[in-house]
Coordinates of C-alpha atoms in Angstrom, one line a residue:
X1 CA -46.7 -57.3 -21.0
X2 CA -46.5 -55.5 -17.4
X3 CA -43.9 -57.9 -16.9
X4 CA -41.5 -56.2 -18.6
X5 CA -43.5 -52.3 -18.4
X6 CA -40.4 -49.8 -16.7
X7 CA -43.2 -48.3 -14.0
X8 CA -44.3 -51.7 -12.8
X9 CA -40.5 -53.9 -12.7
X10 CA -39.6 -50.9 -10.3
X11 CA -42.5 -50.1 -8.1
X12 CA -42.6 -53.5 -7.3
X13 CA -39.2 -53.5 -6.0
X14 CA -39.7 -51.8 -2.8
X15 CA -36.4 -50.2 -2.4
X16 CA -36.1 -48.9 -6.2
X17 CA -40.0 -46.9 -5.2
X18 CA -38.1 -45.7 -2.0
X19 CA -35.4 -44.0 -4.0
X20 CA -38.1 -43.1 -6.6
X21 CA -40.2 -41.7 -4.3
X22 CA -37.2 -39.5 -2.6
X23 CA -36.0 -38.5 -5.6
X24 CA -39.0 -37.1 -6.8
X25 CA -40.3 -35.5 -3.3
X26 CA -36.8 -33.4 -3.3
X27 CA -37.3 -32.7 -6.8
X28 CA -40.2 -31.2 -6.5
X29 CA -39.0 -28.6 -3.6
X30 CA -35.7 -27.9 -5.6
X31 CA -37.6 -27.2 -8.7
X32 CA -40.2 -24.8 -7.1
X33 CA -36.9 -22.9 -4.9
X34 CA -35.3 -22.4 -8.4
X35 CA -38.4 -20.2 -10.1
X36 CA -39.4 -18.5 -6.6
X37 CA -35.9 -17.7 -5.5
X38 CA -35.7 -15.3 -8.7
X39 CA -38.4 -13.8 -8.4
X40 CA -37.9 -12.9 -4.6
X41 CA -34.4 -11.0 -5.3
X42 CA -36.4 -9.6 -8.2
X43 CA -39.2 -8.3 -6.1
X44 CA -36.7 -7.5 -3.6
X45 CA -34.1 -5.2 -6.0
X46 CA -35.4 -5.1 -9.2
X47 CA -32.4 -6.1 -11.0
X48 CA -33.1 -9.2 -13.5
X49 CA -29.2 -9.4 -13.0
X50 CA -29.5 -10.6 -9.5
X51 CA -32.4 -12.4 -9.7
X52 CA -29.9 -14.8 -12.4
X53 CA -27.4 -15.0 -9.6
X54 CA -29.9 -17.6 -7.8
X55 CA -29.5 -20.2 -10.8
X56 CA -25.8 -19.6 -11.3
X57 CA -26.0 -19.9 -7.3
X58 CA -27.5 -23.9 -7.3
X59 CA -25.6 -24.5 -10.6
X60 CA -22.1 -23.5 -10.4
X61 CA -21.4 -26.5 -7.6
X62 CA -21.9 -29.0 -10.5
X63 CA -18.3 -28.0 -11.8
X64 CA -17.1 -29.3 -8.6
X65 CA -18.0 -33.0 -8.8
X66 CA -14.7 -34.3 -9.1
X67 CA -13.5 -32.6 -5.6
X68 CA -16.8 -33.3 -4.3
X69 CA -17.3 -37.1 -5.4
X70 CA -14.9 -38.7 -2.7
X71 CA -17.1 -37.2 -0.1
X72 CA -19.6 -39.8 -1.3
X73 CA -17.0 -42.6 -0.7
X74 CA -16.5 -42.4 2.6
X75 CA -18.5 -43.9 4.7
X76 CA -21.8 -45.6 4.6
X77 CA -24.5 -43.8 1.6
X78 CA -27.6 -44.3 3.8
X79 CA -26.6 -42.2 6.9
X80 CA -25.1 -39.9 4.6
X81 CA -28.1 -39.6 2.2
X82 CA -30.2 -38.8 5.2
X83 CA -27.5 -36.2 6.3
X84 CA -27.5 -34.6 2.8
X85 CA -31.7 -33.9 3.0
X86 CA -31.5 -33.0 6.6
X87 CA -28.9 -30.9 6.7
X88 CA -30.5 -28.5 3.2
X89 CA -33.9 -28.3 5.6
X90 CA -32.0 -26.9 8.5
X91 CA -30.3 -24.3 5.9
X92 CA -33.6 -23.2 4.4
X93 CA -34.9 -22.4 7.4
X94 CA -32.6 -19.7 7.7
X95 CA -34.3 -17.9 5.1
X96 CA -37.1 -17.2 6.9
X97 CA -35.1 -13.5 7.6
X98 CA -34.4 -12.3 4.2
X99 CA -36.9 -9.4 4.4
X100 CA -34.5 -7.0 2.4
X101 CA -31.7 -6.6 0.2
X102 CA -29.3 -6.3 2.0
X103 CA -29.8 -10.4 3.6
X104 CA -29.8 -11.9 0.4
X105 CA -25.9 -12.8 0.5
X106 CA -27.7 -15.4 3.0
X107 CA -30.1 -16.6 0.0
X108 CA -27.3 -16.8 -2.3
X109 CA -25.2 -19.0 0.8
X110 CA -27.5 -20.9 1.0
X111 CA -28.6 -21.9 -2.7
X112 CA -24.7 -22.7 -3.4
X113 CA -24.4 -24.7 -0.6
X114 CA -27.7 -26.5 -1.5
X115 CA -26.7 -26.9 -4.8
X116 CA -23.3 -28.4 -3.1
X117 CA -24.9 -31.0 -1.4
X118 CA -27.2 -32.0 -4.6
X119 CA -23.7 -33.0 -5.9
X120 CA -22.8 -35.0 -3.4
X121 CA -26.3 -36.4 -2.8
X122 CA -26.7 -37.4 -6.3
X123 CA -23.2 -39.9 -6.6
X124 CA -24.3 -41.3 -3.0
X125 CA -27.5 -41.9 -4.1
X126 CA -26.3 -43.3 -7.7
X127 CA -23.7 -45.4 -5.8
X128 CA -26.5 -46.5 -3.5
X129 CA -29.0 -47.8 -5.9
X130 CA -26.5 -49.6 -7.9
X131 CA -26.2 -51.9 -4.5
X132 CA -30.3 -51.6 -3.6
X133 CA -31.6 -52.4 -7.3
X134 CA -31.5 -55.2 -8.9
X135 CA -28.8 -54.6 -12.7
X136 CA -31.4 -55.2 -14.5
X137 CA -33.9 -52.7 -13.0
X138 CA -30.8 -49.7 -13.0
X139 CA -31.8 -48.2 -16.7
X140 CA -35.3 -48.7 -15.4
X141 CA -35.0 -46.9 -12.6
X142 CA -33.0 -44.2 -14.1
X143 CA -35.1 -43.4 -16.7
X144 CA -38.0 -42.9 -14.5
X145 CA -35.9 -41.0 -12.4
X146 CA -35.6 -38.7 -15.7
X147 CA -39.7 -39.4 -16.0
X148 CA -39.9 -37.8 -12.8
X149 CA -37.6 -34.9 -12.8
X150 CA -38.6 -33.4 -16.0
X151 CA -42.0 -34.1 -14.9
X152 CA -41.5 -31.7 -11.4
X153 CA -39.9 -29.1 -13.8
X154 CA -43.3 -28.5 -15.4
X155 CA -45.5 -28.8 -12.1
X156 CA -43.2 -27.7 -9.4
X157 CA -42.1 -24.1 -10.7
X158 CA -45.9 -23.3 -11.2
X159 CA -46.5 -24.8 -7.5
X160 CA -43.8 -22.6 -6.4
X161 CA -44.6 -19.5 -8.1
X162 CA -48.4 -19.9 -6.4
X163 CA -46.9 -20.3 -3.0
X164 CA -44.7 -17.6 -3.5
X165 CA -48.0 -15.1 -4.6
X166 CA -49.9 -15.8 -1.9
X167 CA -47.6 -15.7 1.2
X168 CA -44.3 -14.8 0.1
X169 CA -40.8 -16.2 -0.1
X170 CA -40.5 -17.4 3.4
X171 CA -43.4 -20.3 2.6
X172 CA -41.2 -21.2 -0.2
X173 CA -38.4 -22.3 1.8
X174 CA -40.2 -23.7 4.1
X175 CA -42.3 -25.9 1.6
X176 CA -39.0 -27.0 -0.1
X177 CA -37.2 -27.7 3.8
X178 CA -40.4 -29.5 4.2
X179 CA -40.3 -31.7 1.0
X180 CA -35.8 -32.7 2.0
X181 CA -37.5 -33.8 5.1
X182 CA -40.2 -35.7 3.6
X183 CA -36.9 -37.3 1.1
X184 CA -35.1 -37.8 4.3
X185 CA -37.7 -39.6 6.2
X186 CA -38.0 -42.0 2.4
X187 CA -34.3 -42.7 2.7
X188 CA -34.1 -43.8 6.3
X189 CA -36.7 -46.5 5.1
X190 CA -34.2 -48.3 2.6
X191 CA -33.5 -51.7 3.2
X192 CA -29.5 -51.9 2.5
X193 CA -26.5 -53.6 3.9
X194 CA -23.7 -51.5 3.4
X195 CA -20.7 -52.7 4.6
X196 CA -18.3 -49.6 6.1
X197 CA -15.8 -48.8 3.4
X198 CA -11.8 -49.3 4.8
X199 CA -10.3 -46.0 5.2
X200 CA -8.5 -44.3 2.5
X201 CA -4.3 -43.3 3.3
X202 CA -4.7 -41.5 -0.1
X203 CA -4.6 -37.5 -0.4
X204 CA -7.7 -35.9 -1.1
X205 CA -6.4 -34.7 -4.8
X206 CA -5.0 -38.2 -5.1
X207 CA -9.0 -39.7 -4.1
X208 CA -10.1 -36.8 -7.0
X209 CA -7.9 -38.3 -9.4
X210 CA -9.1 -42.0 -9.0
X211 CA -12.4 -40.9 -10.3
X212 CA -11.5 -39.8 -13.5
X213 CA -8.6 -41.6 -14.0
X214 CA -10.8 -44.9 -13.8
X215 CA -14.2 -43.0 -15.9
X216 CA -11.0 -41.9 -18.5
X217 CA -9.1 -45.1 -18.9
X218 CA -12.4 -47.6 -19.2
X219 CA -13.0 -48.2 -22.9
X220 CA -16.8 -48.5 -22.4
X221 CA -17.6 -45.4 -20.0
X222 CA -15.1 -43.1 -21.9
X223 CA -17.6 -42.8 -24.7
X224 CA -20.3 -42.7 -23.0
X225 CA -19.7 -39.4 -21.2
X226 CA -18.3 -37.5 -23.6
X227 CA -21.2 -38.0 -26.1
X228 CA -23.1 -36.9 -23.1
X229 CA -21.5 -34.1 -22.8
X230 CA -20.6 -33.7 -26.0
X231 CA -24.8 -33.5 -27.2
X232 CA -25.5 -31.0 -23.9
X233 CA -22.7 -28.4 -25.5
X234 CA -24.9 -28.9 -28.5
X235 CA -27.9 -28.4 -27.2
X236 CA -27.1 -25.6 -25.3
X237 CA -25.8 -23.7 -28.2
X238 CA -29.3 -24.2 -29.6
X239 CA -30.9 -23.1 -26.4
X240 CA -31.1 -19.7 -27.1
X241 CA -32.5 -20.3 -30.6
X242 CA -35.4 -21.1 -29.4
X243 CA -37.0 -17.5 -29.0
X244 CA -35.7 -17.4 -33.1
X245 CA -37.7 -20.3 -34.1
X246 CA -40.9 -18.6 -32.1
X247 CA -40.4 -15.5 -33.9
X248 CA -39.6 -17.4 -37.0
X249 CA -43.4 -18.7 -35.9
X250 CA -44.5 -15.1 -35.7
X251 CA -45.5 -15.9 -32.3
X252 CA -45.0 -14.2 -29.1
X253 CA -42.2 -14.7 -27.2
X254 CA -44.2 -16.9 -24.3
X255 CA -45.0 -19.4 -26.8
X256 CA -41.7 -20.7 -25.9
X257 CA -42.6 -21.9 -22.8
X258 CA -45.0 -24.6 -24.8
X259 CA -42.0 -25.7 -26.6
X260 CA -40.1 -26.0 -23.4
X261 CA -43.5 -28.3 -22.3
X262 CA -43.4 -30.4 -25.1
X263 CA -39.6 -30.7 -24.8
X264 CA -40.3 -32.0 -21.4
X265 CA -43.7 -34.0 -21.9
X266 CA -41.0 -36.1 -24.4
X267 CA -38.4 -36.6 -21.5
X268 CA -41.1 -38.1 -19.7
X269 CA -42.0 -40.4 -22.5
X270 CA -38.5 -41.6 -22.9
X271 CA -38.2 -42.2 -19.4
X272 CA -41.0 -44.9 -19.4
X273 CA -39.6 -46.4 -22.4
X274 CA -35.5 -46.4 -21.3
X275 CA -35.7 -49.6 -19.4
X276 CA -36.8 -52.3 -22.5
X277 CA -34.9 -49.9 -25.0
X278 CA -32.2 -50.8 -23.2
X279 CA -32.1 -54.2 -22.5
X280 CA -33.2 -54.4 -26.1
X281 CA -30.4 -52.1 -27.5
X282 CA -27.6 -51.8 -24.9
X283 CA -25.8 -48.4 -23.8
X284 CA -24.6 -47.2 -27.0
X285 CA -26.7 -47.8 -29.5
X286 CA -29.5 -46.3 -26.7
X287 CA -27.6 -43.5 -27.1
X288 CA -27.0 -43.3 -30.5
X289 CA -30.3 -43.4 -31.6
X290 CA -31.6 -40.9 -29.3
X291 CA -28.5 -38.5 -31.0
X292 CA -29.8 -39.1 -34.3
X293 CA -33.2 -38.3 -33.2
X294 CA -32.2 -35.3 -32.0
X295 CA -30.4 -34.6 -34.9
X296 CA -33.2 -35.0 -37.5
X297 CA -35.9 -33.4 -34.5
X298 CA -33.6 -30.3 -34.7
X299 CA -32.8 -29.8 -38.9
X300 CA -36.7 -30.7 -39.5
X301 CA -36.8 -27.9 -36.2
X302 CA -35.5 -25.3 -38.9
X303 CA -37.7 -25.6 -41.6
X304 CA -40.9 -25.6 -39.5
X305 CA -43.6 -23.4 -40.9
X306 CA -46.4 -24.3 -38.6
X307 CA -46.5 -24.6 -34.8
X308 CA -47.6 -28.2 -34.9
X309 CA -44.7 -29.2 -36.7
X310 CA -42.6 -26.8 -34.0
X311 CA -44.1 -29.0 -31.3
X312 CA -43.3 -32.5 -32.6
X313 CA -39.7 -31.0 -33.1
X314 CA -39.9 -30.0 -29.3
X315 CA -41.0 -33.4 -28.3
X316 CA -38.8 -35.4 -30.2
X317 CA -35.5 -33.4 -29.2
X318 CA -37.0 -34.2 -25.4
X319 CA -37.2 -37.5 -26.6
X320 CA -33.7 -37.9 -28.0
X321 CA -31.8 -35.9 -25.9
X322 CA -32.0 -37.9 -22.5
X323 CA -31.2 -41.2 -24.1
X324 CA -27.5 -40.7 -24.1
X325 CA -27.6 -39.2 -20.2
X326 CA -29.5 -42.4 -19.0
X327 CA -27.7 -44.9 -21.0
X328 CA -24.4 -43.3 -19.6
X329 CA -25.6 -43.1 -16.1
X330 CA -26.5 -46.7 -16.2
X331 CA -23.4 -47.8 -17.6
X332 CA -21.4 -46.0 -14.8
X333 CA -23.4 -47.5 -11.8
X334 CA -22.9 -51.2 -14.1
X335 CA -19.2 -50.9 -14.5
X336 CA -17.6 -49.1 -11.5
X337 CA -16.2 -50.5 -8.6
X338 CA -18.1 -49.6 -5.5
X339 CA -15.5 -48.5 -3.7
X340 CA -15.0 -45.5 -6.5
X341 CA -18.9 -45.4 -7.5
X342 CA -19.4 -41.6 -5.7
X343 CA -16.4 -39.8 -7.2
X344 CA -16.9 -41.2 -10.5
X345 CA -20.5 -40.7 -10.7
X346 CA -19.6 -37.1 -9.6
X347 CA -16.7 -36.7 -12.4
X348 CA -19.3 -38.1 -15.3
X349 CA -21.9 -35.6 -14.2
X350 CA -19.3 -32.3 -14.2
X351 CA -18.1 -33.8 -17.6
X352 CA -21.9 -34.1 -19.1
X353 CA -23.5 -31.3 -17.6
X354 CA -21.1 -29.0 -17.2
X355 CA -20.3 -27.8 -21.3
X356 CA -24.2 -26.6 -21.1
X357 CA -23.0 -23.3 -19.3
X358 CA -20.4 -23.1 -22.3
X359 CA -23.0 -24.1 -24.9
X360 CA -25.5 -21.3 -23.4
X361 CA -22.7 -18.8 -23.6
X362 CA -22.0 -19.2 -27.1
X363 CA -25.1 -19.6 -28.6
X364 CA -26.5 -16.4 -26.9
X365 CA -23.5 -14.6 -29.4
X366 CA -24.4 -16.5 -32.4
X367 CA -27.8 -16.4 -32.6
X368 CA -27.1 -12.7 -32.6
X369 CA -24.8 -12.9 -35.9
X370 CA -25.9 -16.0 -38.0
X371 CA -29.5 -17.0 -39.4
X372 CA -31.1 -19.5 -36.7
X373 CA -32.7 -21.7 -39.6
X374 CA -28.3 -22.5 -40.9
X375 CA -27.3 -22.6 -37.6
X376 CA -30.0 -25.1 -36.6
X377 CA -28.9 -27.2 -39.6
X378 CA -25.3 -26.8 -38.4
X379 CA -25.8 -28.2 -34.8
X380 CA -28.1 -31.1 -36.4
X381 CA -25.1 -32.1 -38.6
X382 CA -22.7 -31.5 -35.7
X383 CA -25.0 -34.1 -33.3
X384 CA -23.9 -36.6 -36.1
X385 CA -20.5 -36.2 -35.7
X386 CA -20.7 -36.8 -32.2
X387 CA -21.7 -40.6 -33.6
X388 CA -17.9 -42.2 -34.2
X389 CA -17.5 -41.2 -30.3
X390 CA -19.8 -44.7 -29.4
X391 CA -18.1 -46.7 -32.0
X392 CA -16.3 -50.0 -30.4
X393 CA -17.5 -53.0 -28.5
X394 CA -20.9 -52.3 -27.0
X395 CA -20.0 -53.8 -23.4
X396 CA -16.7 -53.5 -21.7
X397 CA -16.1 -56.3 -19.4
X398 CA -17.6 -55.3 -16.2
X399 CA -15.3 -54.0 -13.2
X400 CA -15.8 -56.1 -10.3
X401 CA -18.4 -54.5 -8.1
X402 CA -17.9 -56.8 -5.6
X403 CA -14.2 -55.4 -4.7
X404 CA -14.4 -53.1 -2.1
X405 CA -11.0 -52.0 -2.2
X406 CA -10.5 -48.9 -4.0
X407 CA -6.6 -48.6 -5.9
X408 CA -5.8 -45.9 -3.2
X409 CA -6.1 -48.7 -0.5
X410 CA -4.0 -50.8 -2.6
X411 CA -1.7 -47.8 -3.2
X412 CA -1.4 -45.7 -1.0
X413 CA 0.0 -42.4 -2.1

């Protein structure tokens, strides 16, 4: 039974608890920055407007993946992980002289370029573990990786909030340059070969295409993606519904925040489960299940009378929602050429995560000028139709992961 248990197959592969244990160290500071950050420009102008500049500061960078990918192609991932934790501590430190308004360009520099080097750290570190971890562990690993993150975003902003009460925004930074040290110090200790990829004759445009050319033309990662970013759009249009189905409730407004936890404390669950479900299931029918979960989580989300009810919605839409993410990340670090794994793990993440900005955006205007309980209905039925995207063979025929040629070298433009 542990045999096959997502928590143990991976913590007893050394390398996969390395990465693991990384992942969730830098996490952690990135999650408590985010919270304290706003509240420091708050404290320091009282405008809520600025204070939102801080996420729009770490997130905007995610819309340049596909420039940004090739960077992760280069050379050797290790060195350059290590680079990409040690280089964020060095720039955090620098906050230690925002004392006024008038230095918080620097804290704005500074969280975009962070949130830059996330991007690239995220499709070195994808490329990397598709080399380190065993293919059968990779759906593992990722959805504990999920396990993990969603589990800092319910810890770490309350750890960073504390900090920032008690000695101020300076501590912050420093606890966060602290914890990309601490990730640093975890990546040195990998235990990977990497042989030094053959230098690329290709433009840099040319290197941007390859990535999505390859994620656009492959018949099994196509779908993939855009269901994933197909069900974010979604489910950001229903994020701002949430403070309608609270008031529906005739709760106060911070009774959202236990939704958001039992939104989260599902994301967790699914994370320990994503491993067997996949090797069970496959990619797409992962992913299609955790769609129609959503789906029914969301309409059954509109007719809830009672806050229990509310909260199993929560926690199954946390459930559902990740399971096309993982299964879509997995597939990307199974099929992929090494040679193009950083720019086309960067390309899938703009193309998933990105339409959540859009999805936000809308839904802030239509929850404003249609009934939430329709409109909740609506973007259930609307999940379902995102179905027909994973129809087709579930496995492509693997690219060759061994080839470490990329079609630039091949081709040179």
């Amino acid at each position: 039974m542990t045999k096959n248990w997502s928590v143990a197959r991976v913590l007893r592969d050394r390398d996969a608890a390395l990465y693991l244990a990384a992942s969730t160290v830098s996490g952690f500071g990135t999650s408590a920055l985010w919270l304290a950050s706003g509240v420091w420009v708050k404290d320091l102008t009282g405008s809520n407007g600025l204070a939102a500049l801080c996420a729009l500061a770490l997130w905007v960078p995610t819309l340049l993946g596909p420039p940004l990918g090739p960077l992760a192609d280069l050379g050797r991932r290790k060195p350059l992980l290590v680079a990409l934790n040690l280089g964020p501590a060095a720039l955090l430190l620098t906050l230690l002289t925002v004392d006024s308004a008038g230095r918080l360009w620097l804290l704005w520099a500074v969280l975009f370029l962070y949130g830059a080097a996330s991007v690239v750290a995220d499709a070195a570190e994808s490329a990397l573990v598709a080399a380190a971890v065993a293919p059968e562990l990779l759906g593992d690993f990722n959805g504990l990786r999920m396990t993990t993150t969603e589990g800092m975003k319910l810890v770490a902003p309350l750890a960073g909030a504390g900090v920032y009460a008690a000695y101020g925004g300076p501590a912050v930074a420093l606890l966060d340059a602290a914890t990309f040290g601490c990730a640093a110090a975890l990546y040195a200790c990998v235990r990977v070969r990497e042989e030094r990829p053959r230098p690329s004759t290709a433009s840099w445009r040319a290197q941007t295409a390859e990535g999505a050319r390859f994620l656009w033309g492959h018949p099994g990662l196509r779908p993939l993606v855009l269901a994933g970013g197909a069900a974010l759009l979604l489910s950001g249009l229903g994020g701002p519904l949430v403070y309608a189905v609270v008031e529906g409730l005739g709760r106060s407004p911070a009774f959202a925040g236990t939704l958001y936890a039992a939104q989260g404390a599902g994301s967790v669950v699914v994370g320990l489960l994503s491993g067997p479900a996949l090797r069970r299931l496959g990619e797409r029918r992962f992913a299609a299940y955790g769609i129609v979960l959503t789906a029914v989580a969301v309409a059954a989300q509109a007719a809830a009378s009672s806050e229990s009810v509310a909260l199993v919605c929560g926690a199954a839409i946390g459930t559902g929602l990740p399971c096309v993410l993982i299964a879509a990340l997995t597939a990307v670090q199974r099929e992929t050429p090494d040679a193009l794994l950083g720019r086309v793990t960067a390309t899938a993440g703009t193309l998933m995560y990105a339409p959540t900005a859009v999805g936000l955006a809308a839904g802030a205007g239509l929850v404003a000028l249609v009934p939430y309980r329709p409109l909740l209905v609506l973007l259930a039925l609307a999940r379902l139709a995102v179905l027909p995207l994973l129809r087709g063979p579930q496995r492509a025929a693997s690219a060759s992961r061994t080839d470490a040629r990329s079609p630039s070298d091949a081709n040179p433009a």
